[in-house]
XYZ file of N, CA and C in Angstrom:
684
model
N 62.496 -71.064 51.224
C 61.645 -72.301 50.933
C 62.505 -73.311 50.204
N 62.016 -74.528 50.416
C 62.780 -75.545 49.645
C 62.684 -75.353 48.112
N 61.649 -74.818 47.657
C 61.421 -74.566 46.238
C 62.429 -73.604 45.632
N 62.843 -72.602 46.513
C 63.864 -71.623 46.183
C 65.188 -72.276 45.926
N 65.563 -73.220 46.781
C 66.776 -73.937 46.550
C 66.855 -74.742 45.249
N 65.719 -75.366 44.930
C 65.607 -76.094 43.693
C 65.759 -75.192 42.499
N 65.090 -74.009 42.654
C 65.264 -73.065 41.477
C 66.693 -72.621 41.332
N 67.360 -72.348 42.403
C 68.710 -71.831 42.250
C 69.689 -72.897 41.733
N 69.485 -74.155 42.246
C 70.333 -75.213 41.719
C 70.094 -75.520 40.241
N 68.810 -75.525 39.835
C 68.466 -75.760 38.428
C 69.033 -74.627 37.596
N 68.901 -73.455 38.105
C 69.444 -72.279 37.323
C 71.002 -72.450 37.131
N 71.600 -72.775 38.174
C 73.062 -72.938 38.060
C 73.454 -74.038 37.010
N 72.757 -75.168 37.058
C 73.064 -76.226 36.099
C 72.704 -75.660 34.602
N 71.583 -74.830 34.475
C 71.262 -74.305 33.219
C 72.311 -73.416 32.614
N 73.115 -72.758 33.349
C 74.124 -71.889 32.865
C 75.154 -72.624 31.971
N 75.290 -73.951 32.170
C 76.229 -74.730 31.389
C 75.465 -75.235 30.089
N 74.188 -75.218 30.033
C 73.457 -75.666 28.876
C 72.813 -74.537 28.077
N 73.019 -73.342 28.518
C 72.177 -72.239 28.066
C 72.164 -72.047 26.426
N 73.325 -72.357 25.784
C 73.233 -72.183 24.338
C 72.094 -73.038 23.657
N 71.557 -74.130 24.329
C 70.459 -74.927 23.787
C 69.248 -74.093 23.714
N 68.939 -73.199 24.669
C 67.589 -72.637 24.817
C 67.561 -71.377 24.009
N 66.430 -71.009 23.404
C 66.142 -69.791 22.752
C 65.976 -68.544 23.615
N 65.703 -68.857 24.906
C 65.523 -67.797 25.950
C 65.791 -68.347 27.260
N 66.368 -67.545 28.224
C 66.677 -68.063 29.560
C 66.246 -66.944 30.545
N 65.929 -67.369 31.860
C 65.497 -66.386 32.816
C 66.837 -65.826 33.474
N 66.760 -64.659 33.970
C 67.808 -64.087 34.868
C 67.423 -64.418 36.284
N 68.509 -64.471 37.130
C 68.268 -64.705 38.576
C 68.557 -63.387 39.359
N 67.545 -63.062 40.201
C 67.612 -61.739 40.870
C 67.421 -61.907 42.390
N 68.483 -61.613 43.104
C 68.317 -61.708 44.523
C 68.072 -60.247 45.042
N 66.875 -60.093 45.683
C 66.457 -58.802 46.247
C 66.405 -58.933 47.719
N 67.135 -58.027 48.513
C 67.213 -58.177 49.879
C 67.717 -56.854 50.551
N 67.437 -56.657 51.836
C 68.023 -55.515 52.514
C 69.464 -55.796 52.812
N 70.178 -54.781 53.220
C 71.592 -54.934 53.603
C 71.756 -55.992 54.694
N 72.849 -56.744 54.625
C 73.208 -57.778 55.689
C 72.352 -58.980 55.531
N 71.792 -59.306 54.331
C 70.979 -60.479 54.124
C 71.728 -61.580 53.359
N 72.954 -61.303 53.034
C 73.731 -62.350 52.376
C 73.785 -62.241 50.831
N 73.552 -61.191 50.304
C 73.537 -60.946 48.928
C 74.895 -61.224 48.228
N 75.934 -60.705 48.955
C 77.333 -60.890 48.431
C 77.643 -62.322 48.514
N 77.301 -62.973 49.610
C 77.596 -64.449 49.779
C 76.973 -65.274 48.721
N 75.718 -65.040 48.335
C 75.014 -65.833 47.333
C 75.636 -65.505 45.981
N 76.101 -64.270 45.744
C 76.775 -63.950 44.488
C 78.137 -64.657 44.340
N 78.770 -64.752 45.532
C 80.070 -65.497 45.450
C 79.821 -67.028 45.223
N 78.716 -67.455 45.747
C 78.353 -68.924 45.575
C 78.048 -69.116 44.031
N 77.350 -68.221 43.432
C 77.024 -68.327 42.083
C 78.216 -68.257 41.148
N 79.140 -67.356 41.634
C 80.416 -67.241 40.730
C 81.205 -68.465 40.845
N 81.179 -69.117 42.014
C 81.984 -70.438 42.175
C 81.438 -71.578 41.494
N 80.188 -71.563 41.182
C 79.492 -72.764 40.709
C 78.927 -72.714 39.235
N 78.656 -71.427 38.714
C 78.045 -71.300 37.445
C 79.113 -71.328 36.360
N 78.710 -71.336 35.085
C 79.597 -71.563 33.977
C 80.312 -70.215 33.629
N 81.671 -70.317 33.709
C 82.604 -69.195 33.315
C 82.143 -67.833 33.924
N 81.834 -67.840 35.212
C 81.248 -66.703 35.894
C 82.230 -65.591 35.983
N 81.700 -64.373 35.917
C 82.547 -63.224 36.144
C 81.706 -62.143 36.814
N 82.089 -61.629 37.900
C 81.469 -60.597 38.676
C 82.090 -59.231 38.247
N 81.256 -58.406 37.722
C 81.882 -57.158 37.140
C 80.933 -55.932 37.359
N 81.501 -54.693 37.087
C 80.711 -53.558 37.121
C 79.816 -53.566 35.921
N 78.676 -52.978 36.074
C 77.656 -52.930 35.030
C 78.043 -51.869 33.995
N 78.857 -52.216 33.122
C 79.306 -51.244 32.066
C 79.251 -51.995 30.672
N 79.054 -51.183 29.697
C 78.964 -51.847 28.390
C 80.391 -52.374 27.902
N 81.417 -51.650 28.155
C 82.771 -52.281 27.827
C 82.982 -53.556 28.610
N 82.599 -53.704 29.844
C 82.790 -54.844 30.599
C 82.020 -56.001 29.905
N 80.782 -55.725 29.575
C 79.922 -56.739 28.869
C 80.561 -57.172 27.569
N 81.001 -56.160 26.800
C 81.623 -56.472 25.489
C 82.869 -57.356 25.632
N 83.696 -57.190 26.598
C 84.938 -57.901 26.765
C 84.614 -59.179 27.383
N 83.837 -59.255 28.446
C 83.572 -60.467 29.170
C 82.626 -61.504 28.540
N 81.429 -60.944 28.254
C 80.397 -61.910 27.787
C 80.783 -62.393 26.372
N 81.213 -61.575 25.470
C 81.519 -62.046 24.092
C 82.694 -62.910 24.150
N 83.669 -62.748 25.093
C 84.870 -63.640 25.061
C 84.603 -64.953 25.773
N 83.902 -64.938 26.922
C 83.892 -66.135 27.683
C 82.517 -66.796 27.580
N 81.506 -66.221 27.031
C 80.077 -66.686 26.918
C 79.603 -67.309 28.227
N 80.156 -66.664 29.319
C 79.774 -67.224 30.661
C 78.727 -66.418 31.424
N 78.641 -66.612 32.672
C 77.664 -66.047 33.485
C 78.087 -64.573 33.931
N 77.260 -63.595 33.785
C 77.540 -62.201 34.060
C 76.836 -61.747 35.350
N 77.638 -61.478 36.461
C 77.140 -61.229 37.750
C 77.216 -59.697 38.107
N 76.085 -59.109 38.501
C 76.113 -57.754 38.735
C 75.539 -57.451 40.164
N 76.420 -56.981 41.071
C 75.976 -56.615 42.394
C 75.517 -55.174 42.371
N 74.664 -54.756 43.369
C 74.087 -53.424 43.437
C 73.569 -52.993 42.082
N 72.768 -53.906 41.498
C 72.173 -53.672 40.096
C 71.217 -52.553 40.096
N 70.594 -52.239 41.257
C 69.623 -51.148 41.146
C 70.313 -49.824 40.787
N 71.619 -49.701 40.949
C 72.309 -48.454 40.633
C 72.148 -48.080 39.191
N 72.323 -49.107 38.281
C 72.250 -48.771 36.859
C 70.995 -49.447 36.204
N 70.410 -50.356 36.862
C 69.263 -51.009 36.221
C 67.990 -50.981 37.097
N 67.943 -49.890 37.912
C 66.806 -49.683 38.849
C 65.510 -49.280 38.152
N 64.553 -49.137 38.959
C 63.186 -48.829 38.409
C 63.172 -47.538 37.655
N 64.010 -46.679 37.849
C 63.906 -45.374 37.110
C 65.027 -45.213 36.075
N 65.759 -46.302 35.776
C 66.855 -46.236 34.892
C 66.354 -46.247 33.482
N 67.081 -45.468 32.550
C 66.698 -45.461 31.179
C 68.015 -45.264 30.465
N 68.689 -46.278 30.144
C 70.047 -46.252 29.472
C 70.295 -47.427 28.598
N 71.386 -47.341 27.851
C 71.749 -48.406 27.000
C 72.032 -49.770 27.653
N 72.623 -49.707 28.843
C 72.940 -50.893 29.501
C 71.644 -51.628 29.903
N 70.638 -50.969 30.389
C 69.359 -51.600 30.699
C 68.686 -52.141 29.515
N 68.757 -51.445 28.436
C 68.084 -51.855 27.278
C 68.788 -53.219 26.689
N 70.131 -53.238 26.716
C 70.824 -54.356 26.172
C 70.557 -55.574 26.981
N 70.583 -55.469 28.275
C 70.396 -56.567 29.303
C 68.985 -56.989 29.130
N 68.014 -56.185 29.062
C 66.579 -56.391 28.929
C 66.320 -57.319 27.761
N 66.910 -56.845 26.602
C 66.639 -57.548 25.323
C 67.297 -58.949 25.155
N 68.470 -59.066 25.907
C 69.372 -60.238 25.604
C 69.063 -61.454 26.436
N 67.821 -61.486 27.045
C 67.410 -62.757 27.614
C 67.010 -63.820 26.568
N 66.878 -63.252 25.337
C 66.649 -64.089 24.145
C 67.828 -64.136 23.275
N 68.131 -65.337 22.748
C 69.255 -65.448 21.785
C 69.090 -64.720 20.636
N 67.815 -64.595 20.129
C 67.649 -63.841 18.814
C 67.789 -62.396 18.979
N 67.704 -61.785 20.157
C 67.877 -60.318 20.342
C 69.141 -60.090 21.133
N 70.018 -61.008 21.268
C 71.224 -60.805 22.044
C 72.363 -60.108 21.297
N 72.209 -60.060 19.981
C 73.279 -59.385 19.187
C 73.192 -57.841 19.289
N 74.201 -57.249 19.729
C 74.238 -55.801 19.930
C 75.034 -55.117 18.884
N 74.403 -54.211 18.222
C 75.145 -53.344 17.296
C 74.469 -51.978 17.253
N 75.208 -51.111 18.005
C 74.642 -49.754 18.157
C 75.763 -48.764 18.665
N 75.366 -47.515 18.494
C 76.252 -46.463 18.981
C 75.886 -46.176 20.424
N 76.878 -46.244 21.325
C 76.626 -45.938 22.724
C 77.765 -44.942 23.233
N 77.372 -44.284 24.359
C 78.317 -43.339 24.847
C 79.273 -44.132 25.767
N 80.604 -44.069 25.413
C 81.641 -44.653 26.221
C 82.735 -43.566 26.274
N 83.146 -43.230 27.618
C 84.064 -42.181 27.870
C 83.660 -40.895 27.280
N 82.362 -40.550 27.319
C 81.803 -39.302 26.788
C 81.842 -39.179 25.247
N 82.098 -40.249 24.539
C 82.093 -40.212 23.018
C 81.215 -41.376 22.580
N 80.488 -41.141 21.464
C 79.734 -42.118 20.852
C 80.726 -43.101 20.161
N 80.623 -44.434 20.486
C 81.403 -45.466 19.915
C 80.548 -46.729 19.392
N 80.971 -47.276 18.310
C 80.182 -48.417 17.792
C 80.461 -49.565 18.799
N 79.420 -50.326 19.081
C 79.468 -51.578 19.965
C 78.907 -52.727 19.137
N 79.660 -53.762 19.095
C 78.996 -54.990 18.485
C 79.505 -56.176 19.210
N 78.604 -56.921 19.826
C 78.895 -58.137 20.493
C 77.623 -58.923 20.856
N 77.787 -60.114 21.261
C 76.650 -60.933 21.569
C 76.513 -60.969 23.163
N 75.338 -60.407 23.618
C 75.054 -60.208 24.995
C 74.189 -61.350 25.643
N 73.955 -62.328 24.814
C 73.164 -63.473 25.301
C 73.912 -64.389 26.217
N 73.618 -64.464 27.492
C 74.239 -65.336 28.433
C 73.419 -65.172 29.730
N 73.745 -66.199 30.640
C 73.082 -66.108 31.955
C 73.517 -64.936 32.737
N 72.680 -64.264 33.515
C 72.938 -63.052 34.252
C 72.343 -63.207 35.624
N 73.028 -62.752 36.666
C 72.573 -62.756 38.012
C 72.710 -61.279 38.532
N 71.678 -60.881 39.257
C 71.600 -59.566 39.804
C 71.426 -59.652 41.357
N 71.918 -58.671 42.094
C 71.564 -58.516 43.478
C 71.296 -57.071 43.737
N 70.246 -56.761 44.381
C 69.920 -55.347 44.705
C 69.083 -55.236 45.978
N 69.078 -53.984 46.460
C 68.282 -53.663 47.570
C 66.877 -53.173 47.089
N 66.917 -52.285 46.046
C 65.637 -51.717 45.508
C 65.298 -52.556 44.294
N 64.083 -52.151 43.713
C 63.582 -52.796 42.547
C 64.338 -52.589 41.366
N 64.397 -53.557 40.365
C 64.900 -53.222 39.077
C 63.875 -52.721 38.133
N 64.293 -52.121 37.011
C 63.320 -51.602 36.035
C 62.324 -52.770 35.732
N 61.018 -52.339 35.581
C 60.012 -53.248 35.356
C 60.190 -54.072 34.140
N 60.691 -53.501 33.043
C 61.004 -54.345 31.826
C 61.936 -55.410 32.044
N 62.971 -55.058 32.915
C 64.050 -56.122 33.248
C 63.581 -57.126 34.259
N 62.878 -56.665 35.216
C 62.316 -57.604 36.287
C 61.425 -58.662 35.678
N 60.752 -58.322 34.604
C 59.909 -59.390 33.891
C 60.638 -60.550 33.342
N 61.907 -60.328 33.213
C 62.761 -61.334 32.643
C 63.450 -62.156 33.808
N 63.191 -61.830 35.008
C 63.942 -62.424 36.137
C 63.068 -63.346 37.029
N 63.741 -64.308 37.668
C 63.163 -65.021 38.695
C 63.701 -64.455 39.970
N 62.864 -63.885 40.728
C 63.213 -63.201 41.978
C 63.274 -64.118 43.129
N 64.413 -64.047 43.920
C 64.626 -64.796 45.042
C 64.711 -63.818 46.205
N 63.686 -63.785 47.146
C 63.745 -62.880 48.230
C 64.734 -63.448 49.374
N 65.460 -62.614 49.965
C 66.352 -62.955 51.089
C 66.121 -62.202 52.337
N 66.337 -62.674 53.450
C 66.070 -61.985 54.702
C 67.272 -62.168 55.628
N 67.333 -61.262 56.576
C 68.448 -61.343 57.523
C 68.374 -62.615 58.385
N 69.430 -63.302 58.625
C 69.356 -64.440 59.402
C 69.460 -64.109 60.883
N 68.820 -64.881 61.764
C 68.787 -64.712 63.110
C 69.945 -65.326 63.823
N 70.894 -66.034 63.071
C 72.007 -66.615 63.649
C 73.221 -66.326 62.783
N 74.420 -66.490 63.406
C 75.682 -66.309 62.605
C 75.984 -67.460 61.775
N 76.297 -67.209 60.496
C 76.544 -68.304 59.557
C 78.036 -68.248 59.149
N 78.624 -69.386 58.808
C 79.908 -69.435 58.329
C 80.111 -68.673 56.972
N 81.308 -68.106 56.786
C 81.624 -67.479 55.515
C 81.993 -68.501 54.555
N 81.739 -68.295 53.280
C 82.262 -69.215 52.208
C 83.720 -69.157 52.170
N 84.329 -70.363 52.014
C 85.748 -70.386 51.784
C 85.960 -70.569 50.216
N 86.153 -69.458 49.460
C 86.224 -69.576 48.087
C 87.430 -70.170 47.518
N 88.416 -70.499 48.421
C 89.594 -71.214 48.041
C 89.560 -72.718 48.235
N 88.426 -73.148 48.703
C 88.299 -74.585 49.082
C 88.253 -75.377 47.731
N 88.784 -76.631 47.875
C 88.785 -77.535 46.698
C 87.496 -77.991 46.304
N 86.499 -77.846 47.221
C 85.134 -78.284 46.860
C 84.504 -77.672 45.713
N 84.887 -76.461 45.424
C 84.369 -75.735 44.157
C 84.849 -76.374 42.971
N 86.129 -76.747 42.924
C 86.712 -77.425 41.758
C 85.985 -78.822 41.518
N 85.787 -79.453 42.627
C 85.039 -80.778 42.625
C 83.634 -80.592 42.092
N 82.931 -79.505 42.556
C 81.579 -79.357 42.040
C 81.503 -79.068 40.579
N 82.430 -78.128 40.176
C 82.410 -77.752 38.748
C 82.780 -78.970 37.880
N 83.710 -79.825 38.344
C 84.118 -81.003 37.612
C 82.870 -81.915 37.457
N 82.097 -82.118 38.530
C 80.853 -82.880 38.409
C 79.811 -82.281 37.451
N 79.732 -80.927 37.454
C 78.682 -80.308 36.561
C 79.185 -80.405 35.164
N 80.493 -80.270 34.832
C 80.907 -80.416 33.456
C 80.693 -81.847 32.989
N 80.893 -82.893 33.791
C 80.534 -84.234 33.523
C 79.125 -84.411 33.250
N 78.299 -83.704 34.083
C 76.786 -83.761 33.882
C 76.423 -83.133 32.511
N 77.132 -81.999 32.182
C 76.898 -81.381 30.902
C 77.203 -82.269 29.713
N 78.367 -82.930 29.789
C 78.776 -83.810 28.666
C 77.827 -84.978 28.509
N 77.476 -85.492 29.599
C 76.588 -86.736 29.515
C 75.154 -86.446 29.122
N 74.666 -85.155 29.247
C 73.275 -84.941 29.141
C 72.970 -83.774 28.061
N 73.979 -83.326 27.349
C 73.697 -82.196 26.412
C 72.707 -82.587 25.317
N 72.899 -83.703 24.710
C 71.905 -84.109 23.774
C 70.521 -84.429 24.391
N 70.450 -85.003 25.450
C 69.252 -85.293 26.191
C 68.444 -84.035 26.481
N 69.174 -83.026 26.917
C 68.573 -81.732 27.242
C 67.799 -81.148 26.001
N 68.453 -81.221 24.908
C 67.743 -80.784 23.655
C 66.416 -81.536 23.339
N 66.528 -82.759 23.540
C 65.320 -83.628 23.293
C 64.288 -83.283 24.373
N 64.587 -83.154 25.629
C 63.671 -82.881 26.669
C 63.008 -81.491 26.433
N 63.784 -80.548 26.061
C 63.218 -79.198 25.826
C 62.176 -79.286 24.684
N 62.537 -79.907 23.592
C 61.610 -80.073 22.451
C 60.267 -80.751 22.882
N 60.441 -81.849 23.682
C 59.211 -82.509 24.005
C 58.389 -81.722 25.019
N 59.008 -81.073 25.874
C 58.267 -80.213 26.927
C 57.480 -79.033 26.223
N 58.207 -78.468 25.244
C 57.598 -77.367 24.496
C 56.343 -77.825 23.711
N 56.401 -78.998 23.163
C 55.194 -79.610 22.523
C 54.086 -79.816 23.487
N 54.409 -80.384 24.681
C 53.519 -80.606 25.720
C 52.742 -79.290 26.106
N 53.568 -78.233 26.271
C 52.882 -77.003 26.754
C 52.081 -76.394 25.579
N 52.499 -76.583 24.399
C 51.717 -76.033 23.267
C 50.308 -76.740 23.289
N 50.195 -77.954 23.687
C 48.937 -78.652 23.801
C 48.154 -78.364 25.016
N 48.836 -78.248 26.097
C 48.162 -78.090 27.428
C 47.807 -76.638 27.675
N 48.574 -75.643 27.141
C 48.360 -74.180 27.440
C 48.536 -73.868 28.872
N 49.206 -74.724 29.622
C 49.434 -74.386 31.065
C 50.224 -73.169 31.272
N 51.252 -73.005 30.478
C 52.010 -71.735 30.438
C 52.191 -71.309 28.988
N 52.127 -69.992 28.818
C 52.314 -69.461 27.471
C 53.216 -68.229 27.516
N 53.668 -67.822 26.361
C 54.409 -66.546 26.274
C 55.737 -66.516 27.066
N 56.106 -65.364 27.664
C 57.293 -65.278 28.306
C 57.414 -66.184 29.560
N 56.313 -66.354 30.383
C 56.458 -67.257 31.518
C 56.906 -68.692 31.059
N 56.470 -69.103 29.929
C 56.799 -70.413 29.384
C 58.336 -70.403 28.956
N 58.697 -69.281 28.339
C 60.100 -69.161 27.786
C 61.077 -69.236 29.060
N 60.699 -68.540 30.094
C 61.595 -68.462 31.351
C 61.598 -69.732 32.081
N 60.508 -70.456 32.064
C 60.415 -71.659 32.914
C 61.044 -72.864 32.268
N 60.841 -73.089 30.984
C 61.294 -74.268 30.361
C 62.695 -74.679 30.675
N 63.704 -73.861 30.595
C 65.077 -74.221 30.809
C 65.226 -74.832 32.255
N 64.506 -74.277 33.207
C 64.568 -74.893 34.556
C 63.931 -76.280 34.675
N 62.749 -76.415 34.045
C 62.141 -77.665 34.052
C 62.942 -78.732 33.333
N 63.663 -78.391 32.273
C 64.545 -79.294 31.547
C 65.558 -79.852 32.517
N 66.224 -78.973 33.311
C 67.282 -79.394 34.253
C 66.605 -80.254 35.262
N 65.480 -79.992 35.830
C 64.854 -80.793 36.771
C 64.428 -82.153 36.281
N 63.999 -82.226 35.018
C 63.669 -83.453 34.415
C 64.861 -84.334 34.215
N 65.966 -83.766 33.791
C 67.158 -84.573 33.706
C 67.652 -85.160 34.998
N 67.445 -84.309 36.057
C 67.809 -84.806 37.345
C 66.761 -85.671 38.087
N 65.690 -86.022 37.273
C 64.665 -87.001 37.736
C 63.898 -86.502 38.931
N 63.626 -85.199 39.130
C 62.728 -84.776 40.159
C 61.352 -85.284 39.732
N 60.626 -85.537 40.945
C 59.262 -86.109 40.719
C 58.358 -84.980 40.212
N 57.377 -85.320 39.340
C 56.481 -84.312 38.776
C 55.838 -83.510 39.717
N 55.384 -83.996 40.828
C 54.782 -83.207 41.931
C 55.714 -82.184 42.476
N 56.992 -82.452 42.573
C 58.025 -81.491 43.096
C 58.130 -80.353 42.051
N 58.290 -80.847 40.771
C 58.516 -79.831 39.741
C 57.274 -78.829 39.653
N 56.091 -79.404 39.731
C 54.923 -78.509 39.754
C 54.823 -77.563 40.883
N 55.255 -78.060 42.018
C 55.282 -77.252 43.227
C 56.243 -76.066 43.014
N 57.455 -76.320 42.443
C 58.430 -75.227 42.204
C 57.819 -74.267 41.167
N 57.138 -74.803 40.164
C 56.583 -74.005 39.059
C 55.519 -73.065 39.639
N 54.670 -73.598 40.480
C 53.648 -72.727 41.160
C 54.251 -71.621 41.955
C-alpha cells in the first residue's frame, strides 16, 4: 500500500535524526521466502544512517552500535529473536528502543564464559523474518508485510552512484532540519497530551515518523491515513 512506502521512507529519514527522540520504533519485514526481504534489507542498508548488516550477536552489537551509532540490520531475525526466544540478545534489543534503557551493563555468556558487557544499544534497528518475533519485541516494531511478486523485478545495483547521491541529499536534509525536528517533536507531543488520540507506547513509536512527515510537508489527511 502507498501508506507502507511512506512509513518506510519516513523511518529511513528518522534514522539520521534518532538521537533527538526518547524512543524510536523498529522496522520489521515479515514475509515468506522469495518475497524480497534480502532486497529491502539491502535498500535500507544503502539509505539509512551508518547502516550495518550483521549477525545477531552481543559482541557485534557492542562493536558496531556503540562505535557507529548507526542502523543495525538483522536478517533471519526469528532465529534468535523469535516467538520462543529467551536470551540476553532479545532482552537487550527489546529494552533499547528507548534511549533511557539503551545502556547495557550486565554479565552475558560470550564464548561459553560470562563476560561483562557495557555499551549503548539505542539505535534504529531493522529485522527481517519468516516467522514471528517474540511478542515483547514485536510490540516495539512497525511490521511491514511482504508478498511474492507475480513478475520478475530488477535486482538492486548496490554499486550505483545513486546511493551516494541519496545519502548526500539526506545528510543535507538532516543539517537543514535538525533544530526544526526538535521543535516539531515537542509541539506534537503537547498536542497529543491534550487530544489523547494516542497514548503510551503507540505514541512513542509513532511520533518520530510524524515528525519526519511534518518536516516533509505531507498533508494532514495523508499523515492520518498512514497513522491509521
